[in-house]
Coordinates of C-alpha atoms and ligand atoms in Angstrom, one line a residue:
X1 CA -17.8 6.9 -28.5
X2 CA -21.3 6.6 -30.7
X3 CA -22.8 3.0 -29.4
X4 CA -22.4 1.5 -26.0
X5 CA -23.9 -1.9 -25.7
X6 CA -25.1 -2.8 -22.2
X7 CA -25.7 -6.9 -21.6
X8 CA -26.6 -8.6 -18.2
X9 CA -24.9 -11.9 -16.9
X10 CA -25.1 -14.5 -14.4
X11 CA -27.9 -14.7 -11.5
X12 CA -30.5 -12.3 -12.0
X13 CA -30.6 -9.2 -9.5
X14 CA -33.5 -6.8 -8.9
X15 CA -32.3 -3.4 -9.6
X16 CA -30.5 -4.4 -12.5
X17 CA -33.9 -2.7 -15.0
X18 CA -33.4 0.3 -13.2
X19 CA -29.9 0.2 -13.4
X20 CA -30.5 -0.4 -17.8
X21 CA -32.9 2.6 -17.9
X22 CA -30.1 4.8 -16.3
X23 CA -27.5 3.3 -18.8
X24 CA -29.8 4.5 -21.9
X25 CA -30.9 7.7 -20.5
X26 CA -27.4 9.1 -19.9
X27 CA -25.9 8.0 -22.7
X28 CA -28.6 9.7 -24.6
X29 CA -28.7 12.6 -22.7
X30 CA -24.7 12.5 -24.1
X31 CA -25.6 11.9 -27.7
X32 CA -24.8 8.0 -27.7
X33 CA -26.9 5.2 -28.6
X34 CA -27.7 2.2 -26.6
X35 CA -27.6 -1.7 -27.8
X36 CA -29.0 -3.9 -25.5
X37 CA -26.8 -7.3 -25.9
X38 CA -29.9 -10.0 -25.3
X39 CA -29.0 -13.5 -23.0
X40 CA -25.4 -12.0 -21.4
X41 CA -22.6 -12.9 -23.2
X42 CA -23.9 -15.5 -25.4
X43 CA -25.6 -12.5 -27.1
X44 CA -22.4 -11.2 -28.4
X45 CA -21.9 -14.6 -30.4
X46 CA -25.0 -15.1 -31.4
X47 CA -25.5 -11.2 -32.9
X48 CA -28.6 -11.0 -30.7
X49 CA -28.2 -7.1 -29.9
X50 CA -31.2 -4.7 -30.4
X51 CA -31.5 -0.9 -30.0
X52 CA -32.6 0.6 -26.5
X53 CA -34.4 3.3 -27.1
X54 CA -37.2 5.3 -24.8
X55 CA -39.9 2.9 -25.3
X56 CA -37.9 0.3 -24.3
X57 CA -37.6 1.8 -20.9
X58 CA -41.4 2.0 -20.8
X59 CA -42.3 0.3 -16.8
X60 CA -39.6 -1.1 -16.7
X61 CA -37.9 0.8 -13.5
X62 CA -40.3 -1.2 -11.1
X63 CA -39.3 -4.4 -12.3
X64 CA -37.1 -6.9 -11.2
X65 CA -35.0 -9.5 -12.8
X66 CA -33.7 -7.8 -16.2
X67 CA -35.1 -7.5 -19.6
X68 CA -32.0 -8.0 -21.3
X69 CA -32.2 -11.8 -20.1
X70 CA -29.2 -13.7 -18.8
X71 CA -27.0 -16.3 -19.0
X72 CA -24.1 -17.7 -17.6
X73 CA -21.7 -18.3 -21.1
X74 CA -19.0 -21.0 -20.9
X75 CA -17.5 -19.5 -23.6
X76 CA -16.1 -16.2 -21.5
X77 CA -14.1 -18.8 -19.6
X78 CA -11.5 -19.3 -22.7
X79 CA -9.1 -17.1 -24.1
X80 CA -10.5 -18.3 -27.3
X81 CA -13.7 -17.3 -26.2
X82 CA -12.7 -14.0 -24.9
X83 CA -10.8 -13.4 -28.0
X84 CA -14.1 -14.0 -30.0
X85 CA -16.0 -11.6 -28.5
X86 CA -14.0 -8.8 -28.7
X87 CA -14.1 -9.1 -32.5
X88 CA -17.8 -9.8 -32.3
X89 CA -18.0 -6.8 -30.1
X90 CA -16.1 -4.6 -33.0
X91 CA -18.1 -6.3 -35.9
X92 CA -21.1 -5.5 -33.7
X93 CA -20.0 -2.2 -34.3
X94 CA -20.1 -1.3 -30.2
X95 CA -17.5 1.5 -29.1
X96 CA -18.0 0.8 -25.3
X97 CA -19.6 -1.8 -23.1
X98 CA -21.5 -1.9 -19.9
X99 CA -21.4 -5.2 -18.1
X100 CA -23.5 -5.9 -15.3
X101 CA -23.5 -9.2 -13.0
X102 CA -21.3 -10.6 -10.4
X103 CA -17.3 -12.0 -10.3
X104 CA -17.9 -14.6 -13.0
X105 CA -19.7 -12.1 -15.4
X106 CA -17.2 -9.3 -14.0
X107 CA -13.6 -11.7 -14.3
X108 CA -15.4 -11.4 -18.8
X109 CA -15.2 -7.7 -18.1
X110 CA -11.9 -7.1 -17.2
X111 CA -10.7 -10.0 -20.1
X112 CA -12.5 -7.7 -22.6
X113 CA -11.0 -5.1 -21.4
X114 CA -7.4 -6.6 -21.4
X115 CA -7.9 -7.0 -25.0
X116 CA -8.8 -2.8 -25.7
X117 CA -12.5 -3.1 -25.1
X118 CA -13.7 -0.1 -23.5
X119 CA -15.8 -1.6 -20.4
X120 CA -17.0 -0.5 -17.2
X121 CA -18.8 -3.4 -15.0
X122 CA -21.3 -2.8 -12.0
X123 CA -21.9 -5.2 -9.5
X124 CA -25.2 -6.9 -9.7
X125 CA -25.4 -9.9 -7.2
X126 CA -27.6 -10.8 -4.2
X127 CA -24.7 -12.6 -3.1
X128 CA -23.0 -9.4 -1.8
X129 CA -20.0 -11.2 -2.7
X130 CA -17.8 -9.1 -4.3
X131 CA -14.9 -7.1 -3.1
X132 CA -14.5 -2.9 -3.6
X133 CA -18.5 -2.2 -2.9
X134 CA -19.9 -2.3 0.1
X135 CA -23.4 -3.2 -1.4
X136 CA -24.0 -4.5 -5.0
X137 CA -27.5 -4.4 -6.9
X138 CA -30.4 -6.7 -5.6
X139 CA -29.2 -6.7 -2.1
X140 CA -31.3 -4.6 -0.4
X141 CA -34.0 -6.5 -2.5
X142 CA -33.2 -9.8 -1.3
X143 CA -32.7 -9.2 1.9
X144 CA -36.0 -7.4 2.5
X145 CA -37.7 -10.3 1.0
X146 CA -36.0 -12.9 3.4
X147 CA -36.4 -10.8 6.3
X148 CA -40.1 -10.7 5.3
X149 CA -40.4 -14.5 4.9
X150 CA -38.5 -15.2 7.9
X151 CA -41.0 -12.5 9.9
X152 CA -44.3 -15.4 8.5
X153 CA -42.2 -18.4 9.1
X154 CA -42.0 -17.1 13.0
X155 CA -45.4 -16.7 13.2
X156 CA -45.6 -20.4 12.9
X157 CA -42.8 -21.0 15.2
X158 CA -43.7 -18.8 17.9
X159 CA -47.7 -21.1 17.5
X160 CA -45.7 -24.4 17.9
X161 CA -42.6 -23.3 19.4
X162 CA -40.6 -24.8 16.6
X163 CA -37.1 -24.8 15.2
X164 CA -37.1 -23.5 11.8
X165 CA -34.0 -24.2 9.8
X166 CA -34.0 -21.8 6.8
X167 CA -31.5 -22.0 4.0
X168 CA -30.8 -18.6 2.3
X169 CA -29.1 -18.4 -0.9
X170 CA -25.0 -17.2 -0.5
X171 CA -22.8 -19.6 -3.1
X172 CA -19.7 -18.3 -1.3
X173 CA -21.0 -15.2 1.2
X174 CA -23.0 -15.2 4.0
X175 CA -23.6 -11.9 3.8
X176 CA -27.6 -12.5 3.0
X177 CA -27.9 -15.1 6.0
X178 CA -26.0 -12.7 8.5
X179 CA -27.7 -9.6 7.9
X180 CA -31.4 -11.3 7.9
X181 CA -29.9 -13.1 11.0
X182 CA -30.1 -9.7 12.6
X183 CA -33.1 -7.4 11.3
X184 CA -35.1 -10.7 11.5
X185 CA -33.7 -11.7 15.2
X186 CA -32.6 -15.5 14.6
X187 CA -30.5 -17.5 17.2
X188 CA -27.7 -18.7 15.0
X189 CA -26.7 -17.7 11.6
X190 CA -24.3 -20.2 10.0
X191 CA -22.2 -18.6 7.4
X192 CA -19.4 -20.4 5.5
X193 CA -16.5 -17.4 6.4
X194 CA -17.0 -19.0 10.3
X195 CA -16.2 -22.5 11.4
X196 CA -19.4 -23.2 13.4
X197 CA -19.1 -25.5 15.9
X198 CA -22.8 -28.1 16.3
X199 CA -22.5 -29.1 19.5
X200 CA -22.6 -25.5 20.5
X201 CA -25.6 -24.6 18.5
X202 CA -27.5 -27.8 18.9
X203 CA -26.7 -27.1 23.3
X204 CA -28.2 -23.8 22.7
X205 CA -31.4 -24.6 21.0
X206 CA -31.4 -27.4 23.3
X207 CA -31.1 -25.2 26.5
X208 CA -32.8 -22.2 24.9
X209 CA -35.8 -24.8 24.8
X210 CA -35.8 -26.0 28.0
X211 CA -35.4 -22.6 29.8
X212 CA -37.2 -20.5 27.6
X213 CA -39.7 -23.1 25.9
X214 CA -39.3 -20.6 23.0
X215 CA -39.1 -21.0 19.2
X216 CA -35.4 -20.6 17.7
X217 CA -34.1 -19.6 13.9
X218 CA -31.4 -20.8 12.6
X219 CA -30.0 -19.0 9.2
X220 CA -28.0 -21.3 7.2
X221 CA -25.9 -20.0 4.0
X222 CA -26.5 -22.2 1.4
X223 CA -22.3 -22.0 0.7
X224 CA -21.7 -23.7 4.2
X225 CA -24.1 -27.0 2.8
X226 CA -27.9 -27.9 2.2
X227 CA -30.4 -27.6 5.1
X228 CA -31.0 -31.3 4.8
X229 CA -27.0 -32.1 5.2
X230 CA -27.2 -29.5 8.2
X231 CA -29.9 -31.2 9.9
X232 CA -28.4 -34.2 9.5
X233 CA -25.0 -32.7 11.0
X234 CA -27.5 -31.5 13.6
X235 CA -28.9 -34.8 14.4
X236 CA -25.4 -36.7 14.7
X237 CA -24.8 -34.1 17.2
X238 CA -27.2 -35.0 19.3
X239 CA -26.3 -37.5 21.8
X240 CA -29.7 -39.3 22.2
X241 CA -30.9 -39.0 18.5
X242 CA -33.5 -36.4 19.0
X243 CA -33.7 -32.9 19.7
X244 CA -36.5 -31.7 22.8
X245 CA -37.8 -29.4 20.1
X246 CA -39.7 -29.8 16.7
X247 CA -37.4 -28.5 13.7
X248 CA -38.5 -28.0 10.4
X249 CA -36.6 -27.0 7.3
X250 CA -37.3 -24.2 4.7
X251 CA -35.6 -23.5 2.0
X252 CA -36.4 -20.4 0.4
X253 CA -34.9 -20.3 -3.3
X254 CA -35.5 -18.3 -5.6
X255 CA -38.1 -16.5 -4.4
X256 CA -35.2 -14.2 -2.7
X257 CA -34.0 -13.5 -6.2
X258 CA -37.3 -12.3 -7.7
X259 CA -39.7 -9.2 -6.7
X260 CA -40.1 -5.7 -7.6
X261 CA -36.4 -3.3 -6.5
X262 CA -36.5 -1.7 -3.2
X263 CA -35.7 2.0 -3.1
X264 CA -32.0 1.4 -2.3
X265 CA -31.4 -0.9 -5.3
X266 CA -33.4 1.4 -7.2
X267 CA -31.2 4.4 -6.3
X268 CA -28.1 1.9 -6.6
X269 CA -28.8 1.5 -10.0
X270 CA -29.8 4.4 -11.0
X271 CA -26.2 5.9 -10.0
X272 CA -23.9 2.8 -11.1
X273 CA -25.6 3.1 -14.3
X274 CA -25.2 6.6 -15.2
X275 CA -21.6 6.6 -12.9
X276 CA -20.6 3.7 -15.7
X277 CA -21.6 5.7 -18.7
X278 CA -19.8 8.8 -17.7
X279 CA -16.7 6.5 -16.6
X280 CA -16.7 5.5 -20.3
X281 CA -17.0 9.0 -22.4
X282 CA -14.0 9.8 -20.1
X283 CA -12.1 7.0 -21.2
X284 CA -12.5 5.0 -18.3
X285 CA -12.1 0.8 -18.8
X286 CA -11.4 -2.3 -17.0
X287 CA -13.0 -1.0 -13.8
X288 CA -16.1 -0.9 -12.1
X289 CA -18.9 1.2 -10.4
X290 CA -18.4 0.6 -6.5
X291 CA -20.0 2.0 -3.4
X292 CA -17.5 3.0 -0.7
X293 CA -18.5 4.8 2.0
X294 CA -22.0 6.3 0.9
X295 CA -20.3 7.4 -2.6
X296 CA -20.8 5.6 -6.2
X297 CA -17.3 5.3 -7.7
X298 CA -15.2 3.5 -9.6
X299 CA -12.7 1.1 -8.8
X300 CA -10.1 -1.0 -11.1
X301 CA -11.4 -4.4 -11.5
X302 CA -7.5 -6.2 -10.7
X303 CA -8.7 -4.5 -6.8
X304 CA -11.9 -6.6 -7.2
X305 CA -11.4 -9.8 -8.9
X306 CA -10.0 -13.0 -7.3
X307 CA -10.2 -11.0 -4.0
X308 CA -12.2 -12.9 -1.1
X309 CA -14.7 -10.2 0.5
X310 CA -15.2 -10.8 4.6
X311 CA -17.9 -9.9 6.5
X312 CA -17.0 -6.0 8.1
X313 CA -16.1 -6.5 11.3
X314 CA -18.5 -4.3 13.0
X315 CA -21.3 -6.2 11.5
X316 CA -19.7 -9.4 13.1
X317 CA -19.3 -7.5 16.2
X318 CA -23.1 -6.0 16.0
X319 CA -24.1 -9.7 15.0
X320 CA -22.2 -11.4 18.8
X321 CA -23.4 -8.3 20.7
X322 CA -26.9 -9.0 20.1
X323 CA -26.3 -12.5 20.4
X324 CA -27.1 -14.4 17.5
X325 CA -24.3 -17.2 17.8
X326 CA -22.0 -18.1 15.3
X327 CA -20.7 -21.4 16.7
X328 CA -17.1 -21.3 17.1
X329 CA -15.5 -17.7 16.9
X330 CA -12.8 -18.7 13.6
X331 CA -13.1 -17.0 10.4
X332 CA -12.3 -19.1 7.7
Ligands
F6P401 O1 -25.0 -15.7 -7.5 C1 -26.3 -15.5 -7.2 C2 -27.0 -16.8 -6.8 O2 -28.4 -16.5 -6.5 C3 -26.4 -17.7 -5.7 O3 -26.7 -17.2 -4.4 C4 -26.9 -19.0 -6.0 O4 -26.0 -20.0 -5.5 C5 -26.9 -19.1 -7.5 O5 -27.0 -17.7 -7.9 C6 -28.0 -19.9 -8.1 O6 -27.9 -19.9 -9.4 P1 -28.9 -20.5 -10.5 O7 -30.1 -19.6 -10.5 O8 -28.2 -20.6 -11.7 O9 -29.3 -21.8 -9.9

């Protein structure tokens, strides 16, 4: 294997620059050459590839969201499509590929692979969404940056001894709004793997109010529904109309997306990304860099794909015995 190309797809993730740098330093260090596919898939159709080469790595390890660009390409979701760019791929003249990105950009992967394209994916999400890996790249990012949000919103609900209803991002996971739930010390985390139950939560603010005359958090997952739809649920639940307590909404965005790669994702990258180059000069395809139990390594992407990742038990149980409440106890 001469040229492995190395593209980027679907949401952004810090860690994924790092995660490039590692990809063009080991495969140089192995006598191959790197083409950077620009704009994820669409890239390969369009012929948009340039070479990666030390200069391109120039500050580029402190960076987050990825200089490759990204994009998610409607075309992947064919067979046509697929077809199209594994002949691209070949006219391209690229022996191997690196994917990075999360299950959409990682279900392209395994299709490319299907059809005799050498490819290794690594997961690159802040979702945390994805099954075989206990963490993927951006992460650790994300969740630092939440937690530090949440930390200043408090400050204003601890003045006026508010509600704040924050929606975290989590299409499907609520990975990113149970973890912050936790290191940031919120009351309720509502996550779409749990039924939650409103009467429950809106009691407990209520009483929690009363008793305490505190200031209460409230973590939403964006994949249970909007903050405004929640608060509206909230407020139907509510026998009199109105709650004792002042709540205001934030929605954070992308800000959780952005911001320079923690140490961890930094790291994370740094090993999926020399871990998938390796994986491919010894033949390894259709698979992808995971992290199980402390260790980078790599796991077949029919494990991964189409398999529903649940929160780990213990951080459920961690989550109950330090009381932030879930609603009703049912995963989903
Ligand atoms: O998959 C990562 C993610 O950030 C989700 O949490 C979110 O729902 C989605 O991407 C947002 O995508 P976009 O940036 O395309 O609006």
């Amino acid at each position: 294997m001469k040229t492995i190309g190395v593209l980027t797809s679907g949401g952004d993730a810090p860690g994924m620059n790092p995660a490039i740098r590692a990809v063009v330093r080991t495969a140089s260090q192995q006598n191959c050459r790197v083409m950077g596919v620009v704009n994820g898939y669409d890239g390969i159709f369009d012929g948009n590839i340039e070479e990666l080469g030390h200069r391109s790595l120039a500050s580029i390890i402190d960076r987050g969201g990825t200089i490759l660009q990204s994009s998610r390409c409607k075309r992947m979701y064919t067979p046509e499509g697929v077809d199209a760019a594994r002949s691209r791929l070949t006219e391209l003249g690229i022996h191997g590929l690196v994917v990075l990105g999360g299950d959409g950009s990682l279900t392209g992967a395994r299709e490319l692979a299907r059809r005799g394209m050498p490819v290794v994916g690594i997961p690159a999400s802040i979702d945390n969404d994805l099954y075989g890996t206990e963490m993927a790249i951006g992460v650790d990012t994300a969740t630092n940056t939440i937690m530090q949000l949440v930390d200043r919103i408090r400050d204003t609900a601890r003045s006026h001894r508010r509600c704040f209803l924050i929606e975290v991002m989590g299409r499907n996971s609520g990975y990113l709004a149970l973890t912050t739930a936790i290191s940031a010390g919120a009351t309720v985390a509502v996550i779409p793997e749990f039924r939650y139950n409103m009467e429950k939560i809106v009691s407990m603010l209520n009483h929690r109010y009363q008793e305490a005359r505190d200031n209460s958090i409230v973590m939403l997952a964006e994949g249970v529904c909007s903050a405004s739809t929640f608060m509206e649920r909230m407020q139907k639940a509510v026998p009199e109309g109105e709650f004792d307590q002042e709540i205001r909404i934030t929605v954070l965005g992308h800000v959780q997306r952005g911001g320079i790669p923690t140490h961890f994702d930094r790291m994370l990258g740094a090993r999926f990304g020399e871990l998938a180059v390796m994986g491919l000069l010894q033949q390894e395809t259709g698979c992808m860099t995971a992290l199980a139990k402390g260790r980078a390594t790599l796991i077949d992407l029919d494990q991964v794909i189409g398999k529903k990742k649940h929160p780990a038990p213990e951080l459920i149980r961690l989550a109950r015995n330090l009381k932030v409440e879930f609603g009703d106890a049912v995963e989903l």
